Tab-separated table of C-alpha atoms and ligand atoms in Angstrom:
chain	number	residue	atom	x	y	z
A	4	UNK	CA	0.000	0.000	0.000
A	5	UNK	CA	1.088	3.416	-0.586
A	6	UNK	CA	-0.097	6.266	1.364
A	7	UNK	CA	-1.372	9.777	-0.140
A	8	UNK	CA	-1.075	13.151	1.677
A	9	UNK	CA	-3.943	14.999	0.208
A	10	UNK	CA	-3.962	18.689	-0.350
A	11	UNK	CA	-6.825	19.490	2.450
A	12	UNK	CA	-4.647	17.311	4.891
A	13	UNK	CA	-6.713	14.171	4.645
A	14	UNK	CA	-5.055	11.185	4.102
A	15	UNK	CA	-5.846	8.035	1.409
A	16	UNK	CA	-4.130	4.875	0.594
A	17	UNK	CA	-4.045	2.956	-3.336
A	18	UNK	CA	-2.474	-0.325	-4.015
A	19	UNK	CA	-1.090	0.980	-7.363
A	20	UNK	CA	2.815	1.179	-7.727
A	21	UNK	CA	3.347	4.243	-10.618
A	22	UNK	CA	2.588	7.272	-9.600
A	23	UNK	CA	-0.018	7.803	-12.316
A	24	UNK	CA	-1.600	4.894	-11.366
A	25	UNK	CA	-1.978	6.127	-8.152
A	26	UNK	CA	-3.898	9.569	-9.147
A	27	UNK	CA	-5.573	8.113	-11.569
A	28	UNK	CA	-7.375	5.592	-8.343
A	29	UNK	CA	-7.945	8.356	-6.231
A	30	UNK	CA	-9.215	10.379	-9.068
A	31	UNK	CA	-7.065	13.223	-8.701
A	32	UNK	CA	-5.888	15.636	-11.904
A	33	UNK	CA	-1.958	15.263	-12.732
A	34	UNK	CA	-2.019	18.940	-14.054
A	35	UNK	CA	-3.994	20.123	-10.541
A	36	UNK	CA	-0.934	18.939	-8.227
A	37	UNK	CA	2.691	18.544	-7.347
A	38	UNK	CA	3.749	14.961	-6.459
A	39	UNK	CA	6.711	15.138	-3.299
A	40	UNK	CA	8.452	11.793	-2.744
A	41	UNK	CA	10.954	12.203	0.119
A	42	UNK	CA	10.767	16.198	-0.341
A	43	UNK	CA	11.826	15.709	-4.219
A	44	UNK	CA	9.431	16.518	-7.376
A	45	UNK	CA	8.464	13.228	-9.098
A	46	UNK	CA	7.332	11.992	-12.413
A	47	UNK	CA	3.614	10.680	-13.217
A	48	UNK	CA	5.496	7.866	-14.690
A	49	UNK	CA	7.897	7.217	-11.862
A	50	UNK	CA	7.455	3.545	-9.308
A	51	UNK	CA	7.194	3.526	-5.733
A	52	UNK	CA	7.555	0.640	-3.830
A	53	UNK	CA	4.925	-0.083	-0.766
A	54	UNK	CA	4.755	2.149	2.164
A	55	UNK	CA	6.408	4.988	0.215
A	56	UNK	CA	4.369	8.472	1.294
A	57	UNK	CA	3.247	10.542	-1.686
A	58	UNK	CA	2.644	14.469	-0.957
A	59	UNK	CA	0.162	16.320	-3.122
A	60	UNK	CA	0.632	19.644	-3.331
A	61	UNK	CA	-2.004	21.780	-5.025
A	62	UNK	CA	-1.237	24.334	-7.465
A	63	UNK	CA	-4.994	25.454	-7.966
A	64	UNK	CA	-4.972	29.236	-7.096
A	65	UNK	CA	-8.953	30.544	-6.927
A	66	UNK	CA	-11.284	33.741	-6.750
B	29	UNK	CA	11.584	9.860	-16.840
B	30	UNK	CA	14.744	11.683	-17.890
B	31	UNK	CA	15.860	15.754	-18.753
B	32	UNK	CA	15.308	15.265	-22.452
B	33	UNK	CA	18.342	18.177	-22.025
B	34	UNK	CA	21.082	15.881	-20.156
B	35	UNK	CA	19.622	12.658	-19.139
B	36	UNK	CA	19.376	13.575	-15.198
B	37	UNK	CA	15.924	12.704	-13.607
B	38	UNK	CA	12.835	14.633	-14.566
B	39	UNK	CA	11.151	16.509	-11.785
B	40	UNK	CA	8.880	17.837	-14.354
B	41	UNK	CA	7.059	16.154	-17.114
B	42	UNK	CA	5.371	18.711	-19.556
B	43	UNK	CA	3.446	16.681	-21.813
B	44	UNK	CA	2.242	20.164	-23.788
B	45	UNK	CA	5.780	19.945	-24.952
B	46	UNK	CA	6.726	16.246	-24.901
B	47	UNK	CA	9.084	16.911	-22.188
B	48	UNK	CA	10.628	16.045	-19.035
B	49	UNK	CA	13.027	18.594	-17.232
B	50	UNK	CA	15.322	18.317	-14.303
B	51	UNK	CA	15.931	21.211	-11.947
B	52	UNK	CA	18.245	23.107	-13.946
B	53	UNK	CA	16.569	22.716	-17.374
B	54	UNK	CA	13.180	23.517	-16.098
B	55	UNK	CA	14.393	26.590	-14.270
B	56	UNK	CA	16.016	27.509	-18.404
B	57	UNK	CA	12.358	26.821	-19.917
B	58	UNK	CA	10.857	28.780	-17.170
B	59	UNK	CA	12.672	31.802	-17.898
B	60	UNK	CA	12.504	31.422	-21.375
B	61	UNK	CA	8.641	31.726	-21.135
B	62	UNK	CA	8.730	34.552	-19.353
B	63	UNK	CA	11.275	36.354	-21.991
B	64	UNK	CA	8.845	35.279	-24.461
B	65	UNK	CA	6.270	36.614	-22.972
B	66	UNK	CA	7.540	39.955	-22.414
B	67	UNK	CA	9.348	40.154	-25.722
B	68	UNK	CA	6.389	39.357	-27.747
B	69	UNK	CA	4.307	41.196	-25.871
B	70	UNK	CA	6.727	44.644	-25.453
B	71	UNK	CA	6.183	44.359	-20.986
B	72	UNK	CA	9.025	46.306	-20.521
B	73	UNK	CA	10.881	49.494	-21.072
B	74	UNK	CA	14.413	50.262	-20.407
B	75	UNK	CA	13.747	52.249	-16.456
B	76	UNK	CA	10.788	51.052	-15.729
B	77	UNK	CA	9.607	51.366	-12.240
B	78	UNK	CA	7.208	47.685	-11.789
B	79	UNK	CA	5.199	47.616	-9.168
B	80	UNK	CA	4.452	44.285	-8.174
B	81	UNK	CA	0.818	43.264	-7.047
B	82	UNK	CA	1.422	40.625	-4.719
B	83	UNK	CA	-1.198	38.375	-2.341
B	84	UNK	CA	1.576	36.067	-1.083
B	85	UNK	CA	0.485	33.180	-3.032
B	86	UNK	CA	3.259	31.059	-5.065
B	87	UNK	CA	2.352	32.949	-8.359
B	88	UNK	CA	2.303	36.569	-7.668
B	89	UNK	CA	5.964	35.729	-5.289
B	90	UNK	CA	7.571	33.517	-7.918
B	91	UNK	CA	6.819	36.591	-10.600
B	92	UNK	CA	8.350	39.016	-8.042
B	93	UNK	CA	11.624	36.686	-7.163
B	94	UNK	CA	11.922	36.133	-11.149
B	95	UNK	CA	11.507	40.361	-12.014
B	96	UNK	CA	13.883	41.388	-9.114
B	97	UNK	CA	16.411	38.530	-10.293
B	98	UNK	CA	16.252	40.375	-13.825
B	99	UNK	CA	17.433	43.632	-12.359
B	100	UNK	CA	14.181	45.621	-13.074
B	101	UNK	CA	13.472	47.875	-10.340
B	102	UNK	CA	10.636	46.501	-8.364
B	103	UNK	CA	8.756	46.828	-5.408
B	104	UNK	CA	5.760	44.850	-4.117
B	105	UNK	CA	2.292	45.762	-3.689
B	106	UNK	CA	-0.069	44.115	-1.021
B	107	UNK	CA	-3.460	45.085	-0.010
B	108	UNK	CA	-4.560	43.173	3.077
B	109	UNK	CA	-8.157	42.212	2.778
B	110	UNK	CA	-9.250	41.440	6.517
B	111	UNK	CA	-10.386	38.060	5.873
B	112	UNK	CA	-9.567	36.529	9.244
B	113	UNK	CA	-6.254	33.959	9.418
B	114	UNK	CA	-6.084	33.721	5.573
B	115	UNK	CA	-5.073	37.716	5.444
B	116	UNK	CA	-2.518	37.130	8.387
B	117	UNK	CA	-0.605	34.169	7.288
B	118	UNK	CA	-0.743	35.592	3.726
B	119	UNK	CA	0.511	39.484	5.052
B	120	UNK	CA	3.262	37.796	7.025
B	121	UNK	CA	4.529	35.281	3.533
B	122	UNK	CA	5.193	38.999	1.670
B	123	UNK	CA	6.592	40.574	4.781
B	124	UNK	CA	9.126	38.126	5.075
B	125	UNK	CA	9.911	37.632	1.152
B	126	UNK	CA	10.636	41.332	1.068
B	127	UNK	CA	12.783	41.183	3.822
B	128	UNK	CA	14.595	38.140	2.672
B	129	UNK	CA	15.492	40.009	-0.703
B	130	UNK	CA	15.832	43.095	0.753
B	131	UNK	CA	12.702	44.809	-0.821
B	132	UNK	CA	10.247	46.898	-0.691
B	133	UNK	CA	6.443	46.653	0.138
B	134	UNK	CA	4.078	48.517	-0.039
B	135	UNK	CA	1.237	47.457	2.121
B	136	UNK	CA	-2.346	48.533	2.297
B	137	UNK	CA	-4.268	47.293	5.261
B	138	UNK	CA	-8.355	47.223	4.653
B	139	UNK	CA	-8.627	46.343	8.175
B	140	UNK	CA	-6.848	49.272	9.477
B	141	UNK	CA	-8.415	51.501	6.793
B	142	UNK	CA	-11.701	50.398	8.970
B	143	UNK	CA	-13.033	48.479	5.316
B	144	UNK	CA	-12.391	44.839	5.618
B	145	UNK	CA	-13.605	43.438	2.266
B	146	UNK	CA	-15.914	41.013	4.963
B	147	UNK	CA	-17.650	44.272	5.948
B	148	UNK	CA	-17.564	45.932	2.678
B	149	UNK	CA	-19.688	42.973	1.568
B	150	UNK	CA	-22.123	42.583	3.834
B	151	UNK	CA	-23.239	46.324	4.088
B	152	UNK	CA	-23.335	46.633	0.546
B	153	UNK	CA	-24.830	43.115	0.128
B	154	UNK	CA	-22.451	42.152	-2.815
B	155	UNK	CA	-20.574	39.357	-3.317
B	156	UNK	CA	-17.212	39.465	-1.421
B	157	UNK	CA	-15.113	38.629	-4.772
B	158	UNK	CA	-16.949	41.496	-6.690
B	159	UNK	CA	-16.037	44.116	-4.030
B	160	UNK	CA	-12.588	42.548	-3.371
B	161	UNK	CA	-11.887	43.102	-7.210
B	162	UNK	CA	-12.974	46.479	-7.291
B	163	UNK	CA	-11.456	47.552	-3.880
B	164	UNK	CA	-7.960	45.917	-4.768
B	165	UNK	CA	-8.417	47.093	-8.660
B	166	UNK	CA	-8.777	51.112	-6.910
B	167	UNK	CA	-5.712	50.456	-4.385
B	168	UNK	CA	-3.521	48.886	-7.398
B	169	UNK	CA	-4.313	52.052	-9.618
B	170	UNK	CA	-4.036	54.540	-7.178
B	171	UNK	CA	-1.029	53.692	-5.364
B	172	UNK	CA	0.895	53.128	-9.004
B	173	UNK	CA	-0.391	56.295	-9.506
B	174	UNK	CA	0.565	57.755	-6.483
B	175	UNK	CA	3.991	56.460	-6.134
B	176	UNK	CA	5.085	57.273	-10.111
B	177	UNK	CA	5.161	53.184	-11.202
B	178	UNK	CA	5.736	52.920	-14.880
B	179	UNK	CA	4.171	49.490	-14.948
B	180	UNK	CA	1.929	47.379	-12.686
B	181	UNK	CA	3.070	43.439	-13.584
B	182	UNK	CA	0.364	40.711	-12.085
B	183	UNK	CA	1.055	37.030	-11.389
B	184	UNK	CA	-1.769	35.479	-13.436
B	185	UNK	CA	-0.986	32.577	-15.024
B	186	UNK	CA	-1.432	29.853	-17.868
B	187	UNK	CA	-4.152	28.935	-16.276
B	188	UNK	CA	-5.940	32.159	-14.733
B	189	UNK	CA	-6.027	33.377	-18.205
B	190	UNK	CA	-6.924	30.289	-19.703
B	191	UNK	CA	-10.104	29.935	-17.442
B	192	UNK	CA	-11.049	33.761	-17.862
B	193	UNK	CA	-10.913	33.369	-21.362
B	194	UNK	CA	-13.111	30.520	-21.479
B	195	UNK	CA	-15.612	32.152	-19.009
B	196	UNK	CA	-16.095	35.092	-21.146
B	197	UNK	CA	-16.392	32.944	-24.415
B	198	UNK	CA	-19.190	30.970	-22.488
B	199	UNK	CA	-21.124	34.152	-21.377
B	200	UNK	CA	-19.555	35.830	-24.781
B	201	UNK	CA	-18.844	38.640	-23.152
B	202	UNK	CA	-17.629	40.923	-25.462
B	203	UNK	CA	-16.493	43.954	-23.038
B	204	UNK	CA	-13.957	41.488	-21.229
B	205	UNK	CA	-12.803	39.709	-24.190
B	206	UNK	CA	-11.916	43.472	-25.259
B	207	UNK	CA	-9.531	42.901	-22.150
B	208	UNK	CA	-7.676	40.116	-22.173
B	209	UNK	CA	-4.413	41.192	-23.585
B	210	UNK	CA	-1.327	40.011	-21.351
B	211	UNK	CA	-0.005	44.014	-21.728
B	212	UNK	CA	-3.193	46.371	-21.151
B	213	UNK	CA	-1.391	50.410	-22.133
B	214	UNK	CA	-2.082	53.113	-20.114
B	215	UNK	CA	-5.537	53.953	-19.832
B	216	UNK	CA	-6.737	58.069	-19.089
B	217	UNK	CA	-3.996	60.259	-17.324
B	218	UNK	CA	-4.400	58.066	-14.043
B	219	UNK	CA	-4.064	53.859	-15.216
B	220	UNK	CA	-0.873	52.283	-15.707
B	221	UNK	CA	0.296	49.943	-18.588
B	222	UNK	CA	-0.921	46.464	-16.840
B	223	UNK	CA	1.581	43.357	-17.540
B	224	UNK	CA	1.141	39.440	-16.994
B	225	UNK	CA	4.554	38.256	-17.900
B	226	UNK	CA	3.513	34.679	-16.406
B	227	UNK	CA	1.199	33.962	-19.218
B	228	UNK	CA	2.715	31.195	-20.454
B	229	UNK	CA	3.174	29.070	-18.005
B	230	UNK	CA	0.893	26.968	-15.806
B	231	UNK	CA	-0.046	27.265	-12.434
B	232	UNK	CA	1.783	23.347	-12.170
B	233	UNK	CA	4.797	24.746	-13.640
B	234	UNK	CA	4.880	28.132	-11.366
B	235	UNK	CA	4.314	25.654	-8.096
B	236	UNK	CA	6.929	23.772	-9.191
B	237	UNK	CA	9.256	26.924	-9.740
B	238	UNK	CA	8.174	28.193	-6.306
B	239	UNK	CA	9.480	24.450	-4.703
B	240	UNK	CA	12.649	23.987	-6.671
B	241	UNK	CA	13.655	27.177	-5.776
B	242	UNK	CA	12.249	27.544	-2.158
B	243	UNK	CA	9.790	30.090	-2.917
B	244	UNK	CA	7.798	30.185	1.043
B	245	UNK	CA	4.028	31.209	0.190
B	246	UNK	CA	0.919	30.570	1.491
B	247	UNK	CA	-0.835	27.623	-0.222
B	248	UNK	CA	-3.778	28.224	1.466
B	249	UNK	CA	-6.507	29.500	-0.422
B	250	UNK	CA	-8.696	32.954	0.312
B	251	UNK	CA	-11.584	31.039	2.178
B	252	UNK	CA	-14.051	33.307	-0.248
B	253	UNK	CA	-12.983	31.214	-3.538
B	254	UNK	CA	-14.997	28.699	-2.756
B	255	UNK	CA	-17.571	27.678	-5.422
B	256	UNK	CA	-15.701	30.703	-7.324
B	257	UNK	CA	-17.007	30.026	-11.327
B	258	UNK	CA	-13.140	30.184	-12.065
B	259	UNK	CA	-12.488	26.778	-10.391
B	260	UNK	CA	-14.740	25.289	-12.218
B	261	UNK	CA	-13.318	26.318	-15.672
B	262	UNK	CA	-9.904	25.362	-14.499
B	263	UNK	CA	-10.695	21.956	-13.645
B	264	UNK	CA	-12.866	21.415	-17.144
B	265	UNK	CA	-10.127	22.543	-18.701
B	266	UNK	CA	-7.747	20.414	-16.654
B	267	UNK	CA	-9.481	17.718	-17.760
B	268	UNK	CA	-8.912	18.513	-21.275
B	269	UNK	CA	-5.685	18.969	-21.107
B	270	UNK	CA	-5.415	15.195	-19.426
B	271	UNK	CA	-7.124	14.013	-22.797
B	272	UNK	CA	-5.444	16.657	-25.339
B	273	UNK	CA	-2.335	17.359	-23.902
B	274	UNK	CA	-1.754	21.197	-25.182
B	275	UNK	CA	-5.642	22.569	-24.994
B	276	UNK	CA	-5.027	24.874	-22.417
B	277	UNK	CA	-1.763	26.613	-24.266
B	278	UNK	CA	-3.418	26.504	-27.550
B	279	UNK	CA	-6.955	27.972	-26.727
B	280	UNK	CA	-5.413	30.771	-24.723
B	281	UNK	CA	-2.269	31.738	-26.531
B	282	UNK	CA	-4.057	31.706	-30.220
B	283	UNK	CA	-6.773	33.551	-28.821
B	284	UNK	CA	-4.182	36.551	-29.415
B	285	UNK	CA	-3.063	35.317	-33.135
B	286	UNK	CA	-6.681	34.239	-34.329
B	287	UNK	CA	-9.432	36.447	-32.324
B	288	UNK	CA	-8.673	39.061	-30.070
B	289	UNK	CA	-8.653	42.158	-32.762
B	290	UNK	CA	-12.498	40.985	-33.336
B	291	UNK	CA	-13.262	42.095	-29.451
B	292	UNK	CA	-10.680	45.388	-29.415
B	293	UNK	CA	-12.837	48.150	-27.574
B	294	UNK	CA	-13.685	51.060	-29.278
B	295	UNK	CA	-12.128	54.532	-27.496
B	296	UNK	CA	-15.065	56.325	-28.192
B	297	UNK	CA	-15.921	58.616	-24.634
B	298	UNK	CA	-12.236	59.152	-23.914
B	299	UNK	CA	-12.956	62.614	-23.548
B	300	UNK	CA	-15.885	62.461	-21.264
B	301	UNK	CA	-13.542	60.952	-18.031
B	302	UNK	CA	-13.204	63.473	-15.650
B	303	UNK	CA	-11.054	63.240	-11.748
B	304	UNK	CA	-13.248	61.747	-9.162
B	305	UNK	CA	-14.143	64.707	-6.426
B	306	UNK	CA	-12.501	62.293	-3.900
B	307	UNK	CA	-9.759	60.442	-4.963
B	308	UNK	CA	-8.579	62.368	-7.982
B	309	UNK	CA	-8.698	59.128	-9.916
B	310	UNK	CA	-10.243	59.020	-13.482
B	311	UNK	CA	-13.816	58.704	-13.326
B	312	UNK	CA	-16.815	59.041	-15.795
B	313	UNK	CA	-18.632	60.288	-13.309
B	314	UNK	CA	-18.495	62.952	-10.612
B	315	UNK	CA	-17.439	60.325	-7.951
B	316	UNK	CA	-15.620	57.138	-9.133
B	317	UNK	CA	-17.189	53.459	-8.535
B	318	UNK	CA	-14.548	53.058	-5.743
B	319	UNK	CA	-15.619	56.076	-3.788
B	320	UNK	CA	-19.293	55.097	-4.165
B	321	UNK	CA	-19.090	51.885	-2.776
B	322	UNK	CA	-17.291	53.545	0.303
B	323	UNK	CA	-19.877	55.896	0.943
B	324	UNK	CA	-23.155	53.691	0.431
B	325	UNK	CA	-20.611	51.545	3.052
B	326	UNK	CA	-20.617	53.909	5.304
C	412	SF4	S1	-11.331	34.731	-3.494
C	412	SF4	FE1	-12.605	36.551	-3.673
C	412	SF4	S2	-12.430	37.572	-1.690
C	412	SF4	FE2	-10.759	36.109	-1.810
C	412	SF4	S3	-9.012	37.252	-2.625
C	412	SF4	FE3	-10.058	36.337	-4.380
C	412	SF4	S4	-11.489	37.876	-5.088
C	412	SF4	FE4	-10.872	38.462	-3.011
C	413	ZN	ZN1	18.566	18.549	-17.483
C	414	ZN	ZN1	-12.789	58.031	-6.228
């Protein structure tokens, strides 16, 4: 399992290894967030093994 | 995924362009939008003054750290709204980003100015975003005014513009479409030439600018943008872009090539502005919207 810091704090968890794979199950936009993987950027495209933490960052400004 | 320029590892994968980027090679693409931008679209003069309108959100501090690195003269502009812990954290992010740099800002505080946009809203029973716009629209104009700016440059993105764009095609609203260029000139003795040198790149990229290069802003968002119309437009076209990589670059930046001289506004009453009795700022009528507001406020 690998475990997703969501933008509003909340936390989720996917079984999917890629990190597109991973938005993609928790139906989240690629071009709406920053991925963090041990404080670095990362990929859509790049693998994480189990119990890695993903960060989501969002980059939506409003109003 | 590897730096299509020198094999390192991507942090950034920009499909628009079928292309990842490491650190360094991003941070070259990033500033070659920006020259773009401003080259194509004349921002600059040799001596300008910029003011900088900044909220302390990544875009508006990433545009300031990226104008100041270019040697332009620039100093920041902040109007502090009053909405509760959002204006605070916010207010303290440009403090300390001036002070890191060693630059100015200029701050305007609504709640010390006994007008927090809250207030403003509720007497005149508008909708906080519509006042907010016009109250941070007057400060913006008057204090370039004021202070003898040259230029006023805003942080709105790939995205902001893509999503206004597509709001005002929806309602076809002529009058704004009139507006979108990324360089508005000077407009009656009192407006400064507006400038949006971050055009052409996307909120994503700008966020990842402002983390590469440990940019501190507020990621919060103003509590009041929720259910803004704007949001909604950036995630349809988000969703777009998932599907056609390229959408959101191609709607908004041909708008300028294809369509924008169909919607270019007519100076036709020019001649009829006059100074507003109370703030000296040009007005068609006797008393400019700003002032109005105020006083029915009051
Ligand atoms: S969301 Fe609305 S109230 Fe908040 S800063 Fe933007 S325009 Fe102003
Ligand atoms: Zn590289
Ligand atoms: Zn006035």
């Amino acid at each position: 399992m690998v475990t997703i810091e969501m933008p509003d704090g909340t936390v989720r968890q996917s079984d999917k290894n890629r990190i597109k794979d991973i938005l993609k199950d928790i139906g989240q936009n690629d071009n709406a967030v920053l991925t963090v993987v041990d404080g670095c950027l990362v990929t859509p495209d790049t693998g994480v093994k189990n119990g890695t933490v993903v960060k989501l960052i969002s980059v939506v400004s409003g109003g | 995924m590897k730096c299509i320029k020198c094999s390192e590892n991507a942090v950034i994968s920009l499909y628009r362009h079928n292309a990842g980027f490491c650190k360094e090679h991003f941070t070259e693409y990033f500033h070659k939008q920006i020259n773009k931008a401003a080259k194509d679209h004349k921002m600059f003069v040799k001596d300008d003054k910029v003011m900088v309108c900044v909220s302390g959100g990544k875009d508006s501090l990433v545009l300031w750290h990226i104008l100041h690195s270019y040697g332009l003269d620039t100093t920041g502009m902040y109007v502090s709204l009053g909405i509760g812990e959002y204006s605070q954290k916010s207010k303290e992010k440009v403090r300390k980003f001036a002070e890191k740099h060693g630059l100015k800002a200029i701050i305007v505080d609504l709640e010390e100015k006994g007008h927090p946009i809250p207030m403003l809203a509720s007497r005149t029973r508008r909708n906080a975003c519509s006042v907010c716009g016009q109250v941070k629209r007057h400060y913006f104009n008057k204090v370039a005014f004021d202070e003898g700016f040259t230029v006023v440059a805003t942080g709105h993105n790939l995205d902001d513009e893509a999503a206004r764009l597509f709001g005002n095609v929806l309602r076809w609203d002529t009058a704004h479409l009139g507006k979108m260029s990324p360089n508005l000139p000077e407009d009656g003795d009192t407006m400064k030439r507006k400038v949006k040198p971050l055009m052409r790149l996307t909120e994503k990229e700008v966020a990842a600018y402002a983390f590469l290069h440990g940019i501190d802003y507020i990621p919060d968002e103003c509590p009041m943008s929720k259910g803004a119309s704007s949001l909604e437009y950036k995630k349809a076209l988000n969703e777009l872009e998932s599907k056609m990589p390229g959408t959101k670059h191609f709607f908004y930046l041909e708008y300028f090539n294809l369509a924008a001289d169909r919607f270019e506004i007519k100076e036709e009453n020019k001649d009829k502005l006059k100074k507003c009795l109370k703030c000296g700022m040009d007005s068609y009528l006797d008393v400019c919207s700003f002032c109005r507001l105020m006083e029915k406020a009051e």
